[in-house]
XYZ file of C-alpha atoms in Angstrom:
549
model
C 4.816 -92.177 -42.365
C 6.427 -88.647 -43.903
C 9.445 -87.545 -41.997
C 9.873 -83.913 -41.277
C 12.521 -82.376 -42.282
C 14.903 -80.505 -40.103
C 14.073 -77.169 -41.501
C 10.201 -78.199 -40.906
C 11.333 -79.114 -37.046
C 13.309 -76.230 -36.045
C 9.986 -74.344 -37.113
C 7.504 -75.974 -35.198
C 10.352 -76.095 -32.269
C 10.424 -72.125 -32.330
C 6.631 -72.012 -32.322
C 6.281 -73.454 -29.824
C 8.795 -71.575 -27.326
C 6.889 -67.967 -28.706
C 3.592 -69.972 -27.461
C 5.260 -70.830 -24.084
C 6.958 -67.140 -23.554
C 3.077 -65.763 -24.468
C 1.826 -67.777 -21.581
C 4.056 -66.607 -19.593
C 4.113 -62.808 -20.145
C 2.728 -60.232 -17.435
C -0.406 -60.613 -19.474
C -1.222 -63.987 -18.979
C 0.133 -64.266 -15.359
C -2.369 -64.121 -12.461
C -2.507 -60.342 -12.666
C -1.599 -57.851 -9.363
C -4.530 -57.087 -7.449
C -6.455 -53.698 -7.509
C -6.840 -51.449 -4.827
C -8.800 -49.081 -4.305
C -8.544 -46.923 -0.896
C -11.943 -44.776 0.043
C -10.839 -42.091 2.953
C -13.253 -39.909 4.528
C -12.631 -36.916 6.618
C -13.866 -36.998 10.663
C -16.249 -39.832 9.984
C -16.894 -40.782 13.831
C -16.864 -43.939 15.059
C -20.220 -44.170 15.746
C -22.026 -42.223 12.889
C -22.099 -45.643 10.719
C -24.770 -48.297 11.161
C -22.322 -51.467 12.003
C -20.722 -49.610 14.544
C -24.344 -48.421 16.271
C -25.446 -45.361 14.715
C -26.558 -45.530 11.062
C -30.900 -45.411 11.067
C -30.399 -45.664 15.081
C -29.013 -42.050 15.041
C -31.073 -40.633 12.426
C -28.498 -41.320 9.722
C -29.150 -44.323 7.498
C -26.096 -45.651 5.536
C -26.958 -48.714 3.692
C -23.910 -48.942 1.191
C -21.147 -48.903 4.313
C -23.506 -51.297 5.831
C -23.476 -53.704 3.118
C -19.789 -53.388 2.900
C -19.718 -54.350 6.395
C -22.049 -57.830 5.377
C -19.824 -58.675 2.662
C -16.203 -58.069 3.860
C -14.708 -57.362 7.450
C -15.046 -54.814 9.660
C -12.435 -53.412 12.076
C -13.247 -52.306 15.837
C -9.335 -51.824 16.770
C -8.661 -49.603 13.851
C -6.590 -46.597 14.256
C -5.807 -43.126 12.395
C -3.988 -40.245 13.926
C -5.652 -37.421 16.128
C -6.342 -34.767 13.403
C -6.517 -34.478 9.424
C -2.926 -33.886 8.211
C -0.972 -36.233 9.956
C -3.637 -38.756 9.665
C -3.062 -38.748 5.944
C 0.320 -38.387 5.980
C 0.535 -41.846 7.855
C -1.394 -43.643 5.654
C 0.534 -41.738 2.594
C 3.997 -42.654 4.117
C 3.109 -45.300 6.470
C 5.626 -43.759 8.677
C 4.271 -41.989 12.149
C 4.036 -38.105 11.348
C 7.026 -36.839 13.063
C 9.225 -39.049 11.115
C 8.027 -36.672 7.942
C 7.403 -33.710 9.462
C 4.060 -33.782 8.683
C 2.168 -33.028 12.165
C 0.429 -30.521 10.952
C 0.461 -28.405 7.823
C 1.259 -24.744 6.627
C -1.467 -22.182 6.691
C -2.704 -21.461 2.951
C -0.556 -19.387 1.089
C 2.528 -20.578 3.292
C 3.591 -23.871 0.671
C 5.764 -26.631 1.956
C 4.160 -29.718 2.437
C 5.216 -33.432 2.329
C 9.258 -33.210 1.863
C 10.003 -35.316 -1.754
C 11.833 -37.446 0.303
C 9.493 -39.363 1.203
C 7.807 -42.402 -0.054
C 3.932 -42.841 -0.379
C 1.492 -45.667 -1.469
C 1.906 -44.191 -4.631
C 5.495 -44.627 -5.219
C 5.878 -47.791 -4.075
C 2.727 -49.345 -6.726
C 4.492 -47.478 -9.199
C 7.504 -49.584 -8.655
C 5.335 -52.407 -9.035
C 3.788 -51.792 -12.380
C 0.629 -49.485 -10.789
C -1.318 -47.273 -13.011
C -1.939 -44.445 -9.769
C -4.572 -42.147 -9.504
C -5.671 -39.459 -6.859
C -8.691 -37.261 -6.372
C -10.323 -35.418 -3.481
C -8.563 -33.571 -0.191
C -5.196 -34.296 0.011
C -4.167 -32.096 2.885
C -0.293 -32.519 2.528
C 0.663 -28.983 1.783
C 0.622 -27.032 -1.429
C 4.183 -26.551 -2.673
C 4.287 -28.101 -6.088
C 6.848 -30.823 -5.068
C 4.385 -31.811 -2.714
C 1.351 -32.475 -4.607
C -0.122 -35.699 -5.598
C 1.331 -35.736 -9.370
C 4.659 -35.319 -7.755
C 4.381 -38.024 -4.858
C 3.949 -40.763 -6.958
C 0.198 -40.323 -8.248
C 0.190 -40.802 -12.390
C -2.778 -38.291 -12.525
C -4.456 -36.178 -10.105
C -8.176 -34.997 -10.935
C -9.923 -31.984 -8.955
C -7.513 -32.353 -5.774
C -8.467 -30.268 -2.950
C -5.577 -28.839 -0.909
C -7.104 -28.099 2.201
C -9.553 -28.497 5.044
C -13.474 -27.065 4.492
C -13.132 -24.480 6.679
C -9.749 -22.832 4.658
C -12.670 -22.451 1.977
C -15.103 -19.968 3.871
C -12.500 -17.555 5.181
C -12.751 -15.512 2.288
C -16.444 -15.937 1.656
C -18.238 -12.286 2.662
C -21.054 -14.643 3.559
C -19.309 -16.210 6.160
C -17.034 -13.463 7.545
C -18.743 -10.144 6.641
C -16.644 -8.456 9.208
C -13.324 -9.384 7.847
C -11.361 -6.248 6.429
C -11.597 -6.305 2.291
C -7.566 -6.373 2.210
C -7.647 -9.464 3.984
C -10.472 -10.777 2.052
C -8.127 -9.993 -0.960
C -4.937 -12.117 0.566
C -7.183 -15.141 1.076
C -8.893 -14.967 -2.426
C -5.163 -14.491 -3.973
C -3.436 -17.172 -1.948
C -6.301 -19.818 -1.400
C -6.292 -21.999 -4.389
C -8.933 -24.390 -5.979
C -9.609 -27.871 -7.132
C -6.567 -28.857 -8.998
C -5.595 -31.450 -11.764
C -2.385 -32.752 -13.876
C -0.474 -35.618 -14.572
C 2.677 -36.497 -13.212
C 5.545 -34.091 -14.205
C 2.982 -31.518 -15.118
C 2.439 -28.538 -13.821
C -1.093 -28.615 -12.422
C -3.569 -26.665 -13.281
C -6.780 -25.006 -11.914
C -10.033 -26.170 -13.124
C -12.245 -23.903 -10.576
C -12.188 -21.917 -7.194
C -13.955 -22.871 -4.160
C -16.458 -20.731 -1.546
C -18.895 -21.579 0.951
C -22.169 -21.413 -0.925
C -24.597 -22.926 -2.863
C -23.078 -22.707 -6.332
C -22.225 -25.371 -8.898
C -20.284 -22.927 -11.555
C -17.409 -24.938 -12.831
C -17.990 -23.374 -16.787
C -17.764 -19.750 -14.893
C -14.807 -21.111 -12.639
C -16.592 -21.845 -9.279
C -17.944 -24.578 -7.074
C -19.331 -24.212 -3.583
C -18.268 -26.647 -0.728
C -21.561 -28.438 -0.973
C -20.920 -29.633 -4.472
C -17.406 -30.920 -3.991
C -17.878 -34.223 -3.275
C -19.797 -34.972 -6.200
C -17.109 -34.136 -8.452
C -14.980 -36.243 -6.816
C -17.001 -39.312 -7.144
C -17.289 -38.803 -10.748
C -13.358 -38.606 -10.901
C -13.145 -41.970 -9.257
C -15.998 -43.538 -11.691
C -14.058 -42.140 -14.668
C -11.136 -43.455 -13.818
C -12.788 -46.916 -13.114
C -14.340 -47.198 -16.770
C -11.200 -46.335 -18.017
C -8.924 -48.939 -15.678
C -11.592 -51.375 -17.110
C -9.638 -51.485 -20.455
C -6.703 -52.030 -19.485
C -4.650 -54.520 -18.482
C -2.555 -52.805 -15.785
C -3.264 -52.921 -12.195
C -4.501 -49.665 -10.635
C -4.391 -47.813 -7.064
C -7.266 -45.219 -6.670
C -7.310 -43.028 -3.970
C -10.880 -41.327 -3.383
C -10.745 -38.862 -0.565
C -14.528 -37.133 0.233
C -13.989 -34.175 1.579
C -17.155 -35.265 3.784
C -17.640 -34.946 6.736
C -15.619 -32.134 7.912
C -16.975 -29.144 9.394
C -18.731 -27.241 7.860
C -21.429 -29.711 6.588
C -23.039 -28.086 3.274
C -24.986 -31.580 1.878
C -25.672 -31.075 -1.559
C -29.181 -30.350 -2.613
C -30.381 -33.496 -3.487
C -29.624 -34.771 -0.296
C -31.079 -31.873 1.803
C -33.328 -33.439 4.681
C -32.710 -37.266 3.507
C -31.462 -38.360 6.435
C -34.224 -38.941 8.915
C -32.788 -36.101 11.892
C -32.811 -33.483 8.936
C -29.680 -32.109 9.989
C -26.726 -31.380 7.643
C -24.338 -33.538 9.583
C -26.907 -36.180 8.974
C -28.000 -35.358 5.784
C -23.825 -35.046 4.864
C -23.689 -38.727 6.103
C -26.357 -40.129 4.216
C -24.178 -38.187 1.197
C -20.943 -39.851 2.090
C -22.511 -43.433 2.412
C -24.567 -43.069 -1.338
C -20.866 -41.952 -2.791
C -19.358 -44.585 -1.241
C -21.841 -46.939 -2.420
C -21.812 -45.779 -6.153
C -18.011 -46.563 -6.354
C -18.271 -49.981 -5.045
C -21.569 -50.265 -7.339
C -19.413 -49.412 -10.211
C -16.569 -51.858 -9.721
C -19.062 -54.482 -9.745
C -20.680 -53.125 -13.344
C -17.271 -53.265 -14.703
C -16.269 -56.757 -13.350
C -13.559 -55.411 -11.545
C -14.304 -56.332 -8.221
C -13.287 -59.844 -7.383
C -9.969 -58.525 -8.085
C -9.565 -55.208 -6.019
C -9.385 -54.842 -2.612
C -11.922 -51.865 -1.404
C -11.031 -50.119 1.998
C -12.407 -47.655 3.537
C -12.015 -45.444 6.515
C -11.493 -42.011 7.607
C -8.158 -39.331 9.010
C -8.813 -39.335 12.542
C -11.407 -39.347 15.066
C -14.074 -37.188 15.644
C -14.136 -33.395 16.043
C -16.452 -33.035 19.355
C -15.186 -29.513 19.655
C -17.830 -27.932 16.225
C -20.504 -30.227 17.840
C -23.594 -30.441 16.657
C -21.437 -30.001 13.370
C -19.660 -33.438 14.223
C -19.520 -36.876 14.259
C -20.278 -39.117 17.088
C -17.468 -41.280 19.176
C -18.702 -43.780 22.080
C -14.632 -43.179 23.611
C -13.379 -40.467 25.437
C -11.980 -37.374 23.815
C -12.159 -35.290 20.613
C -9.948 -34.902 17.790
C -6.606 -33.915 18.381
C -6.523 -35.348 21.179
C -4.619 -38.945 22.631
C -7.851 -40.142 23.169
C -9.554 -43.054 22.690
C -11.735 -40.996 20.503
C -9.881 -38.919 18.928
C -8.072 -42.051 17.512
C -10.035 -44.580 16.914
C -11.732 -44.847 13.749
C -14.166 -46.813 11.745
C -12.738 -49.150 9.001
C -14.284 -51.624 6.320
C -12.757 -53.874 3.718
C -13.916 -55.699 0.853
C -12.593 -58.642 -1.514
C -14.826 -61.047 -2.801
C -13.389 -65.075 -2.713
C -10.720 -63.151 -0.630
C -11.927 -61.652 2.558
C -14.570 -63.966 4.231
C -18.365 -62.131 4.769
C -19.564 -60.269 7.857
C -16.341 -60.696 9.744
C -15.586 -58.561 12.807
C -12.458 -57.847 13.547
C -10.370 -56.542 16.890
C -6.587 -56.614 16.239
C -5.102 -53.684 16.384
C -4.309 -52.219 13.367
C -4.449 -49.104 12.111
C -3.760 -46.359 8.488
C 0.096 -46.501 9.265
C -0.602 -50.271 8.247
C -1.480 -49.557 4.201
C 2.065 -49.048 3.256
C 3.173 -52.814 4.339
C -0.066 -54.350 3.412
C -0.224 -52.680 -0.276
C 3.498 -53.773 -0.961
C 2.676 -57.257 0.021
C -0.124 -57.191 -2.371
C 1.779 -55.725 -4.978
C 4.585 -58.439 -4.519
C 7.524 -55.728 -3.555
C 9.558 -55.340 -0.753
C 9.096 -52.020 0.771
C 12.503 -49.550 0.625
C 15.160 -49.394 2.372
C 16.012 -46.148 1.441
C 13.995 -42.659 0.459
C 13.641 -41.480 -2.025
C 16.873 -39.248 -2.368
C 19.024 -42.211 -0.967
C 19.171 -42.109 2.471
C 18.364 -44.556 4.988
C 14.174 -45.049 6.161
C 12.489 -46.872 8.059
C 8.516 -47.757 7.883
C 6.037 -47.981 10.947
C 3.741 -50.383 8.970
C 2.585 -54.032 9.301
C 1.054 -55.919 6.900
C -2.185 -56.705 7.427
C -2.949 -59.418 4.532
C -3.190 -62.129 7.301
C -6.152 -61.141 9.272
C -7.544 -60.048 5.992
C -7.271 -63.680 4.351
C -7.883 -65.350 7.700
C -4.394 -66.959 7.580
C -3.524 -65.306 11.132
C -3.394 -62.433 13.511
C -1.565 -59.158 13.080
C 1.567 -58.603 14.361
C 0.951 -55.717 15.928
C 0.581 -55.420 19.523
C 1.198 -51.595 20.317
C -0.174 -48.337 18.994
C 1.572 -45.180 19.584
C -0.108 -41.855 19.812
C 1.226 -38.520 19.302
C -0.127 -34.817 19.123
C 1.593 -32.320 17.050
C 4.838 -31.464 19.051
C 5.289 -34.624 20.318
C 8.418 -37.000 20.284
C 7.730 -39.389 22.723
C 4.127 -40.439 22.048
C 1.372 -39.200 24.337
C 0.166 -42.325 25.161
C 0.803 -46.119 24.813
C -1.289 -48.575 23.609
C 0.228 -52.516 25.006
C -2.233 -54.970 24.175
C -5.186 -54.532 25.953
C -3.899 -51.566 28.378
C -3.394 -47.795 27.376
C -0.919 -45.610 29.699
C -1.735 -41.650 28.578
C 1.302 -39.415 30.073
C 0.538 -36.416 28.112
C -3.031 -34.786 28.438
C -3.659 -31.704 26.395
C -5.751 -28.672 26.787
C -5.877 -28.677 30.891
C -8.215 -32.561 30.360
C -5.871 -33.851 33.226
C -8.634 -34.227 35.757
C -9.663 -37.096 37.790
C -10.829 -39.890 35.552
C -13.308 -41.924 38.148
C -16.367 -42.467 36.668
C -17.801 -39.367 38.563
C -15.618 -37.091 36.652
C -16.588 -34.221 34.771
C -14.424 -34.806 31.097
C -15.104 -31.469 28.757
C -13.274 -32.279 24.978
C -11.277 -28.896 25.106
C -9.026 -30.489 21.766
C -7.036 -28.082 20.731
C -8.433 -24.796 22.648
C -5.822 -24.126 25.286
C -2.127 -24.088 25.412
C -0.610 -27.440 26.019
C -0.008 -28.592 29.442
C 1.560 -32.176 30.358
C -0.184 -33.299 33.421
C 0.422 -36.505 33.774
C 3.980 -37.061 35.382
C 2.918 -40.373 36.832
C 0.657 -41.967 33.633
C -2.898 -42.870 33.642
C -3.964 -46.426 33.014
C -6.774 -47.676 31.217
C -7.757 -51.391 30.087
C -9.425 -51.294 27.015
C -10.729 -54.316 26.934
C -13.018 -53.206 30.277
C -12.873 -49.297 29.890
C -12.735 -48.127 26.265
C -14.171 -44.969 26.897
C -10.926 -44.542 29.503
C -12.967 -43.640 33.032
C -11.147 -45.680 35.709
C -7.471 -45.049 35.719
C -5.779 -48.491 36.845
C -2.727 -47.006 37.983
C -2.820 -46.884 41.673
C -6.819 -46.457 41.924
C -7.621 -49.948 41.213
C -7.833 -52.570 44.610
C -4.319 -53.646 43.484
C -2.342 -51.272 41.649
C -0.901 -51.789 38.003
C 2.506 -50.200 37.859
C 3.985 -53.340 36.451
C 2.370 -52.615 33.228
C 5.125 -49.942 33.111
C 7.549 -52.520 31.763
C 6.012 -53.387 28.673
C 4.919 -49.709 27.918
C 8.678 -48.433 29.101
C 10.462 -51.284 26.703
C 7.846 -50.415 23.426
C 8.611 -46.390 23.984
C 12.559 -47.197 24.041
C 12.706 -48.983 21.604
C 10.721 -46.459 19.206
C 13.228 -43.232 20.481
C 16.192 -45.471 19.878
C 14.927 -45.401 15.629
C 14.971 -41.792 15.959
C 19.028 -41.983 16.403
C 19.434 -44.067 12.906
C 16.733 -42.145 11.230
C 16.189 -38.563 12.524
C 12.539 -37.153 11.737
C 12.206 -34.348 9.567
C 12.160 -30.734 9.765
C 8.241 -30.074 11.018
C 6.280 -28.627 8.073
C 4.565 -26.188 10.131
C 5.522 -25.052 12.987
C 2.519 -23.610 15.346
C 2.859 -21.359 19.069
C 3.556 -24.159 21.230
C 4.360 -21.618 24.507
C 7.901 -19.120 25.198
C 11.423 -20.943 24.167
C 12.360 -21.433 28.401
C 15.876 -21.457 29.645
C 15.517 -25.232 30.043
C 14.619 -26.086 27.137
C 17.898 -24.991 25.431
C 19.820 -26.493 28.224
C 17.932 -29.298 27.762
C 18.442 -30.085 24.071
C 21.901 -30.937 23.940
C 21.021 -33.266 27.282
C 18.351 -34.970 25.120
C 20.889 -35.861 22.190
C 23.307 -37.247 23.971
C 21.125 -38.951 26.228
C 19.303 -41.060 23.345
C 22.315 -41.892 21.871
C 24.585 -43.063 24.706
C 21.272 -44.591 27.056
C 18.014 -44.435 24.347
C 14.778 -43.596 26.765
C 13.631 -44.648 30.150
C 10.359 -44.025 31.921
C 11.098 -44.430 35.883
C 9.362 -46.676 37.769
C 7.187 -45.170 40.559
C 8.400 -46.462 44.028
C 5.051 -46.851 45.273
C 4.314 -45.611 48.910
C-alpha cells in the first residue's frame, strides 16, 4: 500500500474544502423564491367567474378561473378605496396617510411618493432581487418618485397616470376645450416611460384616446396599452429564465379603468358585447399568458403569482364599471369600495382550489414578501429615521401552517386621520359617511353610490354597525336597531383606533402629496389643531361611549 505524501495530502485536503464552499455558495443553496405580483385597476369583486360573475355576467375569464382551481382564493381581501393610495399601500405596505400618498398631484403638478419611503422593491433589493416594473404606477411623476428610483432595477413602458388623464387632451374627446388648454395638457401630460435605475427615463411614445397603435411615429392609443405591457412582463420572464438571481415583477394592466377601449382583437368577445366586458375578457387572456409563460420557462414551481386589483369598484362611470355584490362605490368606506378580488398561485406550495376568509388585505405584501425573501423588514426609512409598517405576513394561511394575524382592517378616505370605519372581526362600525350616503340603512333604504360627487360631510356622530358575517352588503345597522343593541362592540373598535393614533405620535405621517378642496379653513379648526396635538400625546384617542337612553 503507497503512502501519500504530505504534499499529495494537503492537496487533496484543499480540494476538497473548494468542493464543500461550491456546495455551499448562493448558487447551490435552495434559491429565494420568485414573485411575481399581477395588479389590475377597478377589477370589481364580482366581474370574475370564482367570485359569481365570469360567463354568468356575460364576461368569461377562464385564466383567473383556473388560477382560482390551482391556488387559493381570497373572499376577505382588502385594497384601499381609490387608485393611488391603493398602490401606495401595497408599494409601502404602510396605510396612505403615513406617506402622504392619499391621493396624487394633477398631471403636470410632480411630487409623488416622498424617497423616504420604502417599497417592495427596496426591500427585495436588499435581499439579492433582480426588480422589475411595468404598467400604471400612479405614484406621482417627479423623477425621485418613479419606479427606477423606488427601488425597481428597470422600468419598461410605465404609465404615470389614470385612463382618463389620457383623453383630456384628445379633440375627440373634448372638442369644446379651448386650444390653449389643449396645448398645457399635450405639454405637461407625459407618456409611457422606461429606464433603469439611476437613469434618467426616457419616453418611448405619447398616449391619446383612440384607436392607434403608432409607437415607430411616437403614439399609442389607450386601447393598445395593455398589450405592451404584457409583452414587457414576458420579456422580462425569458430573460429571468437565465439567470440565476431571484426576481420581483410587478405587472400593472392599466385594465379596467374607465374608459374601457378593448383592443381590437378582443372587440365583442365577451358574450354581453360591451367594452367593459369585452375589456375583461382582455384582462383575464393577459393574465393568463403570463402565468402560461412561467410555466414554458419552468419557472413556476418556484414563484409565487398574485393577483388582485387597487380598490373596489367605480359604480359612479357605471355601465363603464365593474360589478360589487357590497354596498358602496369606490372611494368610498364601503364594503365595496374596499373589498377586492384576490388569487394566488404556488405549485407544491399553496394547496389547490382553496377558499379563503381571513382578513387580509394589499397593505399585507410588504411583510409577506420579506418573509419570503428571508429579511427582516426596516426599522428605519430610507433617509434614517424611524418607520413603522402596517403589514402582516401572510405566508401562513398561504402554506396552510395557520391563520393570519390580522383581526382588524382600517379604512380611510383621502383626508382622513382617524379611519372612517373599523373593521373588528366579524363587525364593521362606519363613523364617517361621505358624499351626504348617511341615510337610514334598514333594508328599505334607498343607498345612491354618490363616491366622490359632493363635499364631504361626517354624519355619523354615533357609528353604524354592521356584522359582516350576516350583512356584507351593510343594510341593517346593529347599533341600537337590532332587538338588543350592540354598543359593547365599541370597546374593541375604541381600543384598535387608539392604539393606531397613538403610532402617529412616534411616527408622524407625511406631508399629503396632493392636497384637494376639502371645504373653508373654519375658526375651529385652527383652534382645534393645537387641542389635537396635545391631546394624542398626553391621552392618545377615545371614542365615547353612548349612554344609551
Amino acid at each position: 500500500m503507497r503512502l501519500l505524501s504530505g504534499k499529495t495530502i494537503f492537496i487533496w485536503l484543499m480540494a476538497l474544502m473548494v468542493g464543500l464552499a461550491f456546495l455551499a455558495s448562493p448558487a447551490m443553496a435552495a434559491k429565494k423564491p420568485n414573485i411575481l405580483l399581477i395588479v389590475s385597476d377597478d377589477t370589481g369583486y364580482g366581474d370574475i367567474g370564482v367570485y359569481g360573475g365570469g360567463e354568468g355576467r356575460g364576461m368569461p375569464t377562464p385564466n383567473l378561473d383556473r388560477m382560482a382551481d390551482e391556488g387559493m382564493t381570497f373572499f376577505s381581501f382588502y385594497a384601499q378605496p381609490s387608485c393611488t393610495p391603493g398602490r401606495a399601500a401595497m408599494q409601502t405596505g404602510r396605510i396612505p396617510n403615513r406617506s402622504g400618498m392619499t391621493t396624487v398631484a394633477f398631471q403636470g403638478q410632480g411630487g409623488g411618493l416622498p424617497a423616504a419611503e420604502w417599497t417592495l422593491a427596496s426591500v427585495l433589493k436588499t435581499a439579492g432581487y433582480e426588480t422589475y416594473f411595468t404598467g400604471k404606477w400612479h405614484l406621482g411623476e417627479a423623477d425621485y418618485a418613479l419606479p427606477n428610483a423606488q427601488g425597481y432595477d428597470h422600468m419598461k413602458y410605465c404609465l404615470l397616470y389614470h385612463l382618463n388623464a389620457y383623453t383630456y387632451g384628445d379633440p375627440n374627446w373634448f372638442p369644446d376645450m379651448d386650444p390653449k388648454l389643449r396645448a398645457m395638457f399635450d405639454k405637461v401630460t407625459k407618456g409611457a416611460l422606461t429606464g433603469d435605475a439611476g437613469q434618467k427615463p426616457k419616453q418611448d411614445w405619447k398616449v391619446n384616446g383612440e384607436y392607434v397603435d403608432t409607437p415607430e411615429k411616437g403614439l399609442v392609443g389607450i386601447p393598445f396599452l395593455d398589450k405592451y405591457v404584457e409583452q414587457a412582463g414576458l420579456e422580462f420572464l425569458e430573460k429571468a429564465a437565465k439567470s440565476d438571481k431571484p426576481f420581483f415583477i410587478n405587472v400593472n394592466f392599466m385594465k379596467v379603468h374607465q374608459p374601457n377601449l378593448p383592443a381590437p382583437e378582443f372587440k365583442h368577445k365577451s358574450l354581453s358585447k360591451t367594452k367593459y366586458a369585452d375589456s375583461i375578457v382582455e384582462l383575464d387572456a393577459r393574465i393568463g399568458h403570463l402565468v402560461d409563460k412561467l410555466k414554458a420557462l419552468g419557472l413556476d414551481k418556484n414563484t409565487l403569482v398574485f393577483w388582485t386589483t387597487d380598490n373596489g369598484a367605480w359604480q359612479d362611470v357605471y355601465p363603464d364599471a365593474g360589478y360589487t355584490p357590497f354596498r358602496g362605490t369606490k372611494g368610498t368606506v364601503r364594503e365595496g369600495g374596499n373589498r377586492v378580488p384576490a388569487i394566488a398561485i404556488m405549485p407544491g406550495k399553496i394547496k389547490a382550489g382553496v377558499r379563503n376568509y381571513d382578513i387580509l388585505g394589499g397593505l399585507d405584501f410588504m411583510a409577506t414578501f420579506a418573509k419570503l425573501a428571508g429579511i427582516e423588514l426596516p426599522s428605519k426609512d430610507r433617509e434614517g429615521q424611524p418607520i413603522i409598517f402596517d403589514s402582516h405576513d401572510m405566508t401562513p394561511v398561504l402554506f396552510g401552517t395557520g391563520k393570519s394575524a390580522r383581526t382588524t382592517w382600517f379604512y380611510f378616505t383621502e383626508n382622513e386621520l382617524t379611519p372612517g370605519a373599523v373593521r373588528a372581526n366579524n363587525y364593521k362600525a362606519v363613523f364617517n359617511l361621505r358624499g351626504d350616503d348617511g341615510q337610514a340603512t334598514g333594508g328599505l333604504a334607498v343607498d345612491t353610490n354618490l363616491g366622490w360627487k359632493g363635499q364631504e360631510k361626517y354624519v355619523a356622530t354615533v357609528p353604524q354597525l354592521f356584522d359582516l358575517y350576516q350583512d356584507p352588503q351593510e343594510r341593517y345597522d346593529l347599533f341600537m336597531t337590532n332587538w338588543t343593541e350592540r354598543t359593547w362592540t365599541m370597546v374593541t373598535f375604541n381600543d384598535a383606533i387608539t392604539a393606531l393614533m397613538k403610532t402617529y405620535i412616534k411616527y408622524p405621517p407625511r406631508k399629503l402629496q396632493s392636497e384637494s378642496y376639502a371645504g373653508p379653513v373654519t375658526l375651529s379648526k385652527y383652534q382645534n389643531f393645537k387641542y389635537i396635538r396635545d391631546s394624542l400625546a398626553k391621552d392618545g384617542f377615545t371614542i365615547p361611549m353612548p349612554t344609551g337612553n
